[in-house]
Amino acid sequence: MPRQKLVIVGNGMAGIRCLEEILKIDPDRFDVTVFGNEPYPNYNRIQLSKVLQGDTVLEDITLNSWDWYEKNDIRLYPGETVIEIDQDNHLVKTDKNRITPYDKLILATGSNPFILPLPGVDKKGVITFRNIKDCLKIIEYSKRSKDAVVIGGGLLGLESARGLLDLGLNVKVVHISDYLMNRQLDKTASHLLQLQLEKQGMEFLLNKKTVEITGNEYADGLKFSDGDELKADLVIMAVGIRPNIKLAEENGIPTHRGIIVNDFMETKIPDIYAVGECVEHQGCCYGLVAPLYQQGKVLANHLCEEKTDGYTGSIDSAKLKVSGVDVFSAGQINEQENTKTIKSYDGWGMTYKKVLVENGKIKGAILFGDTRESTHLSRLINKEADVKEYLNTETEKNSETSVVCSMQDDEIICGCNGVEKGTIVQAIKEKGLTTVAQVKACTNASRSCGTCKSLVADLLKLTIGDEFDSTKKEEPICECTTMTRDEVVSAIRTMGLTNVREVMNVLDWENKEGCSKCRPAINYYLNMVNPSHYVDDQESRFVNERMHANIQMNGTYSVVPRMYGGVTNSDELRKIADIADKYQVPMIKLTGGQRIDLLGVDKEDLPKMWKDLNMRSGFAYAKSVRTVKTCVGEKFCRFGTQDSIDMGIQLEKKFEGLNTPHKVKMGVSACPRSCAESGIKDVGVIGVQGGWEIYVGGNGGTKLRTADLLCKVKESGEVLEYAGAFLQYYRENAKYLERTSAWIERVGIEHVRDVLSSKETRDQLNQRMDEALSTIEDPWASVLSNKETQKKLYQKVYVGGNEK
Amino acid sequence: MGKNVFVTKYSQLPVNLGKTVLIGEKNIALFKLSNGKVYAIENRCPHREGVLAEGMISGEYVFCPMHNWKIGIVDGVVQEPDEGCVRTFPVKIQNDDIFIVIEDLDSQSIKYPDKCVYNESFNE
Ligand SMILES: Cc1cc2nc3c(=O)[nH]c(=O)nc-3n(C[C@H](O)[C@H](O)[C@H](O)COP(=O)(O)OP(=O)(O)OC[C@H]3O[C@@H](n4cnc5c(N)ncnc54)[C@H](O)[C@@H]3O)c2cc1C
Ligand code: FES
């Protein structure tokens, strides 16, 4: 059956959340097309306040990356506006004349900022605050302005006023009511708020009605109904929003204040649905994400034919995102005849609490200064709890350490996304999460306004306790992050991260660009987790691995061709000699791993030499399996008990070019005299009467270490099996740049023996090893087949005619 | 006065991978960063003369491929805990052409970063 065509108009927070919910329930059900008239992927509109306040940057507020759309097969038309809906033929038409058919249509067109119809509002320097474009405009204007005025003393107005202060402007807020945030607060709370904000440097003009914006081309001031005037070269209009119903209205979909929907988000027209701020449900329009996300979930279930109770409306609750000010309000805020209140006020400490009770039920609350009770109160208000329940918990709560301790499993931690404590705890336990970033990726908690981050952190501490601490004792992988190797790898696995930048972004790297420590490590881990699909990130490779040659002191390179097991022949030697002459190689030397090293080669000559050599790369430069050193063995040696050369060649051919956390050196000797120094190799094999001994974790370098016996086997096939399983286990568990010797010291040889003693485990490890091996290409050949790479990496620019 | 020397096309310069540029005797590392900006600095680490064009780039810094010194690409200043600096060269971009501005070496106008009092590695 062909998939049903789903079209979403509006690439914003509600529409895309609904889509995410659909994909969660039934990813293959719909063929999805999204139109959004902003030229960006879905971003976190809420955080625009924080962008203005300088706490975050635009690059970091993306919620769904371009990759996400692609990965989920979603056709996205950014920067395109839907202008017509043809209900009869089930088609939508855009301003770019695109016509797209739909089986189901979701309108998620959000709202528009309300602009007061005053003379002068169209002057330059009068800006609303709704989207990225507005945000950029404000930042741009702030550079040449001094006196900013914000019209509107609500949430949005105050948050933008704080941003303007941070941009270095003088800021006055003009408000029509006689107290700030009059929709969310009472006078007492509002008064405290005003004091707090005045301390931060804001000025307020209350009870003022603007009647005109003055100026020529640019705004230069305001006039008020009482005749007063005010100077201003930047005016932010933040007086409220109106549901964006234009498209619906013009196309015969019934609207009132918003697009009218029922409990299942159906409009009055079949197959057309609406969700988000553009919606009116039972006479209510909402302007915060929590209710919109609830609507999105209901609609997703409905479209996927899953049963729900439908959407039954939400109680508004709000927090102000201005640092240094904690305000919360929910539900009913003003006393009526039959309401009783529980209040406490501390004018010195500037805290205030008011809980409204009606007929013994909790109906609303305002908190100022100390908002720790906010999640708890939200829940009680939402379920209209009995006041006794509140009073009980209030006395119970003695220590302040963590509100999350005393919370019930079904209490909401993240209000925006409606994530309950139980859900987070379960995810932490089942998926082994250890950081706030991971919890965010797995549960959506803290993904919107972010005020709940500290609660999530408390919950992590509470849930994994000691473990939380002990994992923290592990060093982070570098200074760019606080995450350890294990945390990074598990995040890559659980979140399916696919490139270095994404890892640094999603896991909140403090240094966004990473450093020479973490980037190569992340690059390795990504490849290790998903060898078949990962595309190597050249920019995150050390010079040697990027150039496939060893850089020397003077900026020249060395070339080591592959010679399996250290075996060569006269033709090969002649060829190498000729090439050394041709390129005037200053030094030819035998390496410790039984290879020939051509030293002092200019980078531009590298590809040419490889071509002439026509041999495979010896990987002498890489964090990879390097050489398998062999002794002569039973073919010629009078003591030899096994064919060490053949065994060595088999090993080298099999593991050639494998990415490993650090370099891996191997040796195969045919008797315990161990001429190939098998006892100080990462993997050393020694032939004995009737079989082989396999040693691991040896090191002949700075930290001399004798290898440990891993096991004894009979057949050469078993040597390959054990070596494969060992190397794969090392690949999956060691830290990047940890040699096998250090790793074995850390985890203990008994542990490794234990793991590898199970045939089943060995087989699984080898299976994953085979996948990794199947992706390996000879890097020299790859460079030779790609002119672009040759140019990019090996060519210099000459000016002044000294080209070679 | 400096002279503008054409070096390469902007569109052909890879991002976050340095390019070695030789102008006469001068060895210069040219970088196009992820923000799209182009900078030119002396291709020689003040530590032990590592070739910076081959270093790993992180934002506006390059890590020397020899011993991992971290050097500011924009101002040439070596980052703590190490010390020193490399010379920077002004870059001009016109249409798709990248020019490096080479100062007359005898003139006093050679610009060292403020932090750099004395630069041993650049007394040509
Ligand atoms: C500065 C700021 C701070 C905020 N802070 C908070 C907060 O702390 N907590 C909170 O809960 N909420 C907050 N909000 C509100 C929250 O961002 C909105 O409730 C939410 O974004 C609404 O989601 P939506 O999908 O309904 O609309 P939007 O996110 O506005 O998405 C609608 C999209 O549809 C596009 N569109 C409209 N018509 C068409 C068409 N015909 N064709 C194609 N595309 C179209 C629009 O361009 C827009 O991109 C804040 C908002 C702002 C601006
Ligand atoms: S409460 Fe807003 S993101 Fe969690």
PDB file of C-alpha atoms in Angstrom, chain A residues 501 511 513-516 519-520 538-543 546-547 551-553 555 557 603 791-793 795-799 802, chain B residues 5-8 12 14-24 34 48-49 51 54-59 63 65-68:
ATOM      1  CA  ARG A 501      30.400  18.149  14.920  1.00  0.00           C
ATOM      2  CA  ASN A 511      34.557  24.592  23.268  1.00  0.00           C
ATOM      3  CA  GLU A 513      35.222  23.611  17.822  1.00  0.00           C
ATOM      4  CA  GLY A 514      36.813  20.880  19.891  1.00  0.00           C
ATOM      5  CA  CYS A 515      40.570  20.457  20.147  1.00  0.00           C
ATOM      6  CA  SER A 516      43.328  18.213  18.895  1.00  0.00           C
ATOM      7  CA  ARG A 519      38.326  15.478  17.789  1.00  0.00           C
ATOM      8  CA  PRO A 520      40.543  12.587  16.700  1.00  0.00           C
ATOM      9  CA  GLN A 538      39.888  14.301   7.666  1.00  0.00           C
ATOM     10  CA  GLU A 539      39.927  17.578   9.528  1.00  0.00           C
ATOM     11  CA  SER A 540      39.972  15.651  12.790  1.00  0.00           C
ATOM     12  CA  ARG A 541      42.934  13.491  11.837  1.00  0.00           C
ATOM     13  CA  PHE A 542      46.488  14.088  12.956  1.00  0.00           C
ATOM     14  CA  VAL A 543      48.751  15.067  10.125  1.00  0.00           C
ATOM     15  CA  ARG A 546      45.565  12.613   7.052  1.00  0.00           C
ATOM     16  CA  MET A 547      48.612  12.485   4.772  1.00  0.00           C
ATOM     17  CA  ILE A 551      55.891  13.762   9.159  1.00  0.00           C
ATOM     18  CA  GLN A 552      59.513  14.381  10.071  1.00  0.00           C
ATOM     19  CA  MET A 553      61.229  17.130  11.980  1.00  0.00           C
ATOM     20  CA  GLY A 555      58.340  18.944   7.452  1.00  0.00           C
ATOM     21  CA  TYR A 557      57.672  12.770   5.182  1.00  0.00           C
ATOM     22  CA  LYS A 603      54.781  16.105   0.461  1.00  0.00           C
ATOM     23  CA  LYS A 791      45.193  18.712  -4.883  1.00  0.00           C
ATOM     24  CA  LYS A 792      43.664  19.475  -1.526  1.00  0.00           C
ATOM     25  CA  LEU A 793      46.245  17.773   0.640  1.00  0.00           C
ATOM     26  CA  GLN A 795      49.747  20.417  -3.574  1.00  0.00           C
ATOM     27  CA  LYS A 796      51.499  23.602  -2.536  1.00  0.00           C
ATOM     28  CA  VAL A 797      50.979  27.012  -4.054  1.00  0.00           C
ATOM     29  CA  TYR A 798      54.014  28.580  -5.687  1.00  0.00           C
ATOM     30  CA  VAL A 799      54.342  32.243  -6.373  1.00  0.00           C
ATOM     31  CA  ASN A 802      60.014  28.541  -8.237  1.00  0.00           C
TER      32      ASN A 802
ATOM     33  CA  VAL B   5      50.350  38.708  -4.407  1.00  0.00           C
ATOM     34  CA  PHE B   6      47.727  36.483  -5.974  1.00  0.00           C
ATOM     35  CA  VAL B   7      47.877  33.020  -4.460  1.00  0.00           C
ATOM     36  CA  THR B   8      44.816  30.962  -5.223  1.00  0.00           C
ATOM     37  CA  GLN B  12      39.427  26.141  -4.468  1.00  0.00           C
ATOM     38  CA  PRO B  14      39.505  23.689   1.262  1.00  0.00           C
ATOM     39  CA  VAL B  15      37.934  24.604   4.594  1.00  0.00           C
ATOM     40  CA  ASN B  16      39.838  23.751   7.766  1.00  0.00           C
ATOM     41  CA  LEU B  17      42.755  22.203   5.901  1.00  0.00           C
ATOM     42  CA  GLY B  18      45.834  24.432   5.645  1.00  0.00           C
ATOM     43  CA  LYS B  19      47.563  25.183   2.369  1.00  0.00           C
ATOM     44  CA  THR B  20      51.312  25.595   1.970  1.00  0.00           C
ATOM     45  CA  VAL B  21      52.122  28.742  -0.008  1.00  0.00           C
ATOM     46  CA  LEU B  22      55.641  29.555  -1.122  1.00  0.00           C
ATOM     47  CA  ILE B  23      56.286  33.143  -2.127  1.00  0.00           C
ATOM     48  CA  GLY B  24      59.913  33.398  -3.042  1.00  0.00           C
ATOM     49  CA  SER B  34      34.771  27.257   9.078  1.00  0.00           C
ATOM     50  CA  ARG B  48      60.727  23.745  16.707  1.00  0.00           C
ATOM     51  CA  GLU B  49      59.714  24.924  13.287  1.00  0.00           C
ATOM     52  CA  VAL B  51      54.853  23.175   9.541  1.00  0.00           C
ATOM     53  CA  GLU B  54      49.562  20.594   8.315  1.00  0.00           C
ATOM     54  CA  GLY B  55      48.167  21.231  11.798  1.00  0.00           C
ATOM     55  CA  MET B  56      44.689  20.455  13.020  1.00  0.00           C
ATOM     56  CA  ILE B  57      42.425  23.483  12.960  1.00  0.00           C
ATOM     57  CA  SER B  58      40.025  24.270  15.767  1.00  0.00           C
ATOM     58  CA  GLY B  59      37.994  27.428  15.301  1.00  0.00           C
ATOM     59  CA  PHE B  63      47.599  22.895  16.642  1.00  0.00           C
ATOM     60  CA  PRO B  65      51.562  18.900  14.083  1.00  0.00           C
ATOM     61  CA  MET B  66      54.919  18.428  15.790  1.00  0.00           C
ATOM     62  CA  HIS B  67      54.293  18.995  19.473  1.00  0.00           C
ATOM     63  CA  ASN B  68      50.760  20.277  19.618  1.00  0.00           C
TER      64      ASN B  68
END
